[in-house]
């Protein structure tokens, strides 16, 4: 039996929608929302009816019967820390999405929309591997300051999807291999996957690990404290320096890796140094994750948009290829990953998780 799946991935100015028959894509659509449309709503939760109407109208325009769906999968939002997996959308999960348990983000609407549409068409509603997936080992939580334990916030959906894809391709179970997975996108997450769990990873949201196109990563803490109390910046402005205006944006004023490479090729020394430092820091993080896995790494996997760059991949291989061989899955296919998560619990390949 083939299952009809609707996937909903809300972003700040768009809602990506996918329709799948099992893992076969029927179509994908990016529904873009203007700044004026979004500005009408005081809170993210207030956008729910607007986004739902846009989705339903799009399906009707494509002559697709909404009642044909067996499974509705929404992007997970900023919930409480939870283990990885596919979760049935429950009342408690909905409530935490509404209040923004760890913050307000458009992705919080994913599970809410999935549940509401699912209830109307008698389809099961799920979320899959939200960014708050937390499987850190106890030793990894110590930061050195009791008030500030390390947190796990990263590209869980794509990291888990490519790890499971690799395991399937080599004929093994994800639960029996050890991997270092490097997501190279607007943020960079470097994670140690051991026996089906991400036992350590840098917190990409609040400043940890390598810098990236938009994020500062780990910075000198003492100097940051001085900057905070210098009187020159508000709390919001400091946070924007860490997440948004850090990394490539801070050094060259662009978050586009292609811009950086072009500048390097034109002889810009600062651009060349930034690229070298970017690769250097990622390699350091990967080396650290190798120690987490006691040096027993089955494969290093690179994914995310910057993984299309042969220059970056070759440079990383030169630095950390001694740890393990590389597999590269460039880009990210979040809609497919969401569909696959819903399908796995429906077919019994995985058990559904309870929030």
XYZ file of C-alpha atoms in Angstrom:
355
model
C 0.000 0.000 0.000
C 1.301 3.438 -0.927
C 0.787 6.304 1.521
C -0.076 9.859 0.522
C 1.931 12.338 2.583
C 1.638 16.112 2.977
C 4.729 17.855 4.334
C 4.704 21.399 5.757
C 7.886 23.361 6.521
C 7.179 26.964 7.598
C 9.984 29.521 7.365
C 10.082 33.183 8.312
C 8.930 34.454 4.878
C 7.787 31.272 3.151
C 6.018 27.971 3.658
C 7.494 24.999 1.808
C 4.977 22.289 0.999
C 5.613 18.833 -0.411
C 3.304 16.042 -1.546
C 4.724 12.523 -1.602
C 3.556 9.026 -2.388
C 5.741 7.082 0.014
C 9.210 8.500 -0.785
C 8.284 9.514 -4.326
C 7.859 13.263 -4.718
C 4.653 14.241 -6.513
C 5.391 17.957 -6.272
C 6.947 20.608 -4.065
C 5.935 24.234 -3.773
C 7.467 27.211 -1.992
C 4.724 29.603 -0.970
C 6.337 32.988 -0.409
C 4.902 35.567 1.979
C 5.632 39.264 1.624
C 6.944 41.345 4.495
C 3.645 43.258 4.425
C 1.633 40.035 4.829
C 3.723 38.809 7.749
C 3.745 42.252 9.406
C -0.037 42.056 9.878
C 0.455 39.545 12.690
C 1.795 40.417 16.135
C 2.874 36.862 16.959
C 3.951 33.833 14.951
C 1.003 31.772 16.213
C -1.344 34.426 14.805
C -0.134 33.476 11.290
C -1.608 29.985 11.566
C -4.923 30.562 9.742
C -3.268 32.669 7.043
C -0.677 29.993 6.277
C -3.250 27.201 6.416
C -5.444 28.974 3.848
C -2.462 29.489 1.535
C -1.633 25.759 1.729
C -5.209 24.588 1.141
C -5.705 27.064 -1.735
C -2.498 25.849 -3.405
C -3.616 22.206 -3.181
C -7.029 23.078 -4.630
C -5.407 25.006 -7.487
C -3.410 21.892 -8.312
C -6.630 19.844 -8.165
C -5.241 17.764 -5.327
C -7.800 16.234 -2.965
C -6.869 17.195 0.594
C -8.868 14.236 1.888
C -6.519 11.837 0.079
C -3.716 12.305 2.608
C -2.905 9.507 5.036
C -0.069 11.323 6.821
C 0.610 15.013 7.547
C 4.130 15.907 8.705
C 5.120 19.340 9.992
C 8.553 20.764 10.736
C 9.252 20.559 14.456
C 9.836 23.801 16.311
C 11.559 25.086 19.465
C 10.148 22.525 21.878
C 11.695 21.234 25.086
C 14.820 19.082 24.584
C 13.776 15.651 23.252
C 15.440 12.561 21.765
C 15.467 12.197 17.990
C 12.626 10.501 16.158
C 9.132 10.988 14.759
C 6.612 12.328 17.263
C 2.825 12.124 17.157
C 1.456 15.644 17.556
C -0.226 15.658 20.970
C -2.044 18.353 22.921
C 1.029 18.926 25.123
C 3.261 19.258 22.057
C 0.830 21.758 20.513
C 0.799 23.818 23.717
C 4.598 23.992 23.846
C 4.710 25.063 20.192
C 2.198 27.800 20.884
C 4.053 29.235 23.861
C 7.452 28.754 22.231
C 9.050 26.559 24.898
C 12.567 27.561 23.821
C 11.662 30.537 21.651
C 9.409 31.779 18.897
C 10.165 30.659 15.345
C 8.044 30.077 12.244
C 8.868 26.350 12.411
C 6.679 26.194 15.546
C 3.706 26.396 13.179
C 4.634 23.122 11.446
C 3.219 20.736 14.022
C 0.208 22.973 14.681
C -0.747 23.079 11.003
C -0.133 19.335 10.598
C -2.441 18.529 13.500
C -5.226 20.886 12.444
C -5.261 19.726 8.820
C -4.801 16.107 9.891
C -7.817 16.249 12.202
C -9.952 17.691 9.411
C -9.049 14.978 6.870
C -8.601 12.075 9.339
C -4.845 11.760 8.773
C -2.102 11.076 11.320
C -0.036 14.150 12.254
C 3.681 14.057 13.111
C 6.812 16.137 13.531
C 10.321 14.767 12.847
C 13.710 15.517 14.447
C 13.255 19.179 15.430
C 16.294 21.401 16.042
C 15.984 20.770 19.801
C 16.824 17.059 19.528
C 18.986 16.410 22.583
C 20.818 13.117 22.976
C 23.967 14.484 24.612
C 25.810 12.184 26.972
C 25.924 13.537 30.562
C 29.642 14.341 30.322
C 28.984 16.538 27.267
C 26.658 18.847 29.200
C 29.360 20.306 31.445
C 30.438 23.741 30.251
C 32.584 24.777 33.199
C 29.863 27.022 34.609
C 27.042 25.240 36.522
C 24.517 27.915 35.557
C 25.197 27.386 31.857
C 25.005 23.703 30.870
C 25.725 22.967 27.199
C 22.616 22.592 25.058
C 21.903 20.648 21.886
C 20.410 22.841 19.135
C 21.489 21.923 15.620
C 20.450 20.759 12.127
C 18.939 17.584 13.583
C 16.571 16.842 10.699
C 19.209 16.881 7.972
C 21.962 15.387 10.143
C 19.799 12.403 11.088
C 18.470 11.993 7.534
C 21.909 11.760 5.896
C 23.231 9.497 8.661
C 20.355 7.073 8.118
C 20.771 7.352 4.350
C 24.435 6.386 4.615
C 23.652 3.465 6.920
C 21.023 2.185 4.491
C 23.397 2.486 1.523
C 26.055 0.354 3.229
C 23.513 -2.193 4.449
C 23.832 -1.397 8.140
C 21.558 -0.051 10.839
C 22.059 3.556 11.946
C 22.092 2.239 15.501
C 25.290 0.229 14.960
C 27.677 2.744 13.370
C 29.707 5.767 14.497
C 29.816 8.874 12.307
C 31.001 12.456 12.264
C 28.408 14.503 10.373
C 29.244 18.043 9.237
C 26.392 20.290 8.101
C 27.754 23.219 6.084
C 25.048 25.840 5.674
C 24.089 29.253 7.055
C 25.109 27.646 10.334
C 27.669 24.871 10.732
C 26.987 21.911 13.003
C 29.561 19.177 13.617
C 28.178 16.150 15.441
C 29.270 12.794 16.789
C 26.683 10.097 15.975
C 27.115 6.935 18.042
C 24.750 3.959 17.986
C 21.826 6.007 16.674
C 22.290 9.036 18.930
C 23.955 12.427 18.526
C 26.069 12.219 21.664
C 27.800 15.584 21.162
C 27.290 18.569 18.857
C 27.935 22.308 18.885
C 25.001 24.578 19.724
C 24.559 26.450 16.441
C 22.000 28.912 17.804
C 23.794 30.562 20.690
C 27.415 30.604 19.585
C 29.509 27.451 19.734
C 31.916 25.752 17.354
C 33.166 27.002 13.981
C 31.993 30.326 12.605
C 29.748 30.139 9.552
C 28.222 32.422 6.899
C 25.979 34.124 9.491
C 27.137 33.002 12.940
C 30.149 33.849 15.043
C 30.590 30.457 16.676
C 32.848 30.296 19.728
C 34.305 33.711 20.561
C 36.672 34.943 23.340
C 34.327 35.095 26.326
C 36.180 37.713 28.358
C 36.314 40.116 25.438
C 32.635 39.450 24.702
C 31.756 40.409 28.292
C 33.653 43.682 27.891
C 31.805 44.345 24.636
C 28.465 43.689 26.345
C 29.208 46.256 29.059
C 30.914 48.811 26.837
C 27.700 50.804 26.491
C 28.004 50.728 22.706
C 25.500 47.954 22.047
C 22.097 46.792 23.228
C 21.465 43.153 24.163
C 19.705 42.665 20.822
C 22.638 44.141 18.900
C 25.150 41.900 20.688
C 23.053 38.819 19.978
C 22.816 39.839 16.319
C 26.619 39.950 16.201
C 26.670 36.330 17.372
C 23.770 35.032 15.298
C 23.030 36.867 12.066
C 25.878 39.336 11.560
C 28.732 37.057 12.611
C 31.024 34.877 10.516
C 31.232 35.757 6.820
C 28.784 38.624 7.362
C 31.045 40.130 10.002
C 34.252 39.806 7.993
C 33.173 40.615 4.428
C 29.558 41.807 4.669
C 28.043 38.852 2.777
C 26.733 35.460 3.885
C 27.174 34.030 0.370
C 30.046 31.556 0.156
C 30.240 32.087 -3.613
C 30.886 35.797 -3.006
C 33.706 34.858 -0.663
C 35.269 32.474 -3.192
C 35.020 35.084 -5.960
C 36.788 37.631 -3.758
C 39.522 35.093 -3.003
C 39.986 34.328 -6.708
C 40.279 38.058 -7.409
C 43.163 38.274 -4.970
C 41.386 39.538 -1.844
C 43.702 38.440 0.977
C 41.132 38.868 3.757
C 38.630 36.662 1.911
C 41.299 33.993 1.447
C 42.155 34.143 5.158
C 38.479 33.877 6.164
C 38.035 30.750 4.001
C 41.176 29.195 5.479
C 39.989 29.942 9.019
C 36.508 28.595 8.249
C 37.942 25.261 7.095
C 40.478 25.243 9.948
C 37.778 25.645 12.613
C 35.499 22.987 11.100
C 38.410 20.551 10.983
C 39.187 21.293 14.660
C 35.572 20.571 15.609
C 35.622 17.314 13.637
C 38.859 16.312 15.349
C 37.223 16.937 18.724
C 34.257 14.747 17.746
C 36.687 11.981 16.762
C 37.924 11.958 20.362
C 34.315 11.753 21.577
C 34.065 8.543 19.523
C 37.430 7.270 20.854
C 38.851 7.508 17.345
C 36.475 4.805 16.089
C 34.769 6.640 13.222
C 33.151 4.637 10.428
C 32.682 7.615 8.107
C 32.732 11.408 7.910
C 29.640 12.780 6.177
C 29.426 16.301 4.760
C 26.089 17.854 3.880
C 24.469 21.284 3.456
C 24.799 23.861 0.685
C 28.533 24.588 1.058
C 29.220 20.868 0.557
C 28.773 21.542 -3.176
C 32.191 23.252 -3.020
C 34.916 20.837 -4.123
C 37.471 23.289 -2.728
C 36.018 23.042 0.803
C 35.553 19.270 0.689
C 39.079 18.661 -0.625
C 40.541 20.990 2.013
C 38.663 19.165 4.771
C 39.800 15.799 3.419
C 43.382 17.030 3.544
C 43.027 18.027 7.194
C 40.853 15.261 8.660
C 40.884 12.494 6.052
C 43.184 10.518 8.377
C 40.222 10.043 10.736
C 37.915 8.263 8.278
C 36.755 8.229 4.657
C 34.330 10.887 3.387
C 30.813 10.660 1.959
C 29.259 13.874 0.638
C 25.522 14.535 0.351
C 25.466 18.177 -0.797
C 22.482 20.394 -0.084
C 19.610 19.352 2.101
C 16.206 17.861 1.359
C 14.195 18.654 4.444
C 10.815 17.938 2.871
C 11.855 14.421 1.878
C 13.405 13.878 5.316
C 10.100 14.841 6.947
C 8.143 12.547 4.631
C 10.533 9.665 5.342
C 10.138 10.187 9.093
C 6.368 9.958 8.871
C 6.602 6.927 6.599
C 8.993 5.027 8.883
C 6.582 5.045 11.836
C 3.583 4.302 9.613
C 5.226 1.190 8.137
C 6.578 0.056 11.503
C 10.244 0.584 10.642
C 10.486 2.853 13.693
C 8.281 3.285 16.716
C 6.423 6.544 17.050
C 7.721 8.736 19.865
C 5.514 10.289 22.539
C 6.178 13.891 23.559
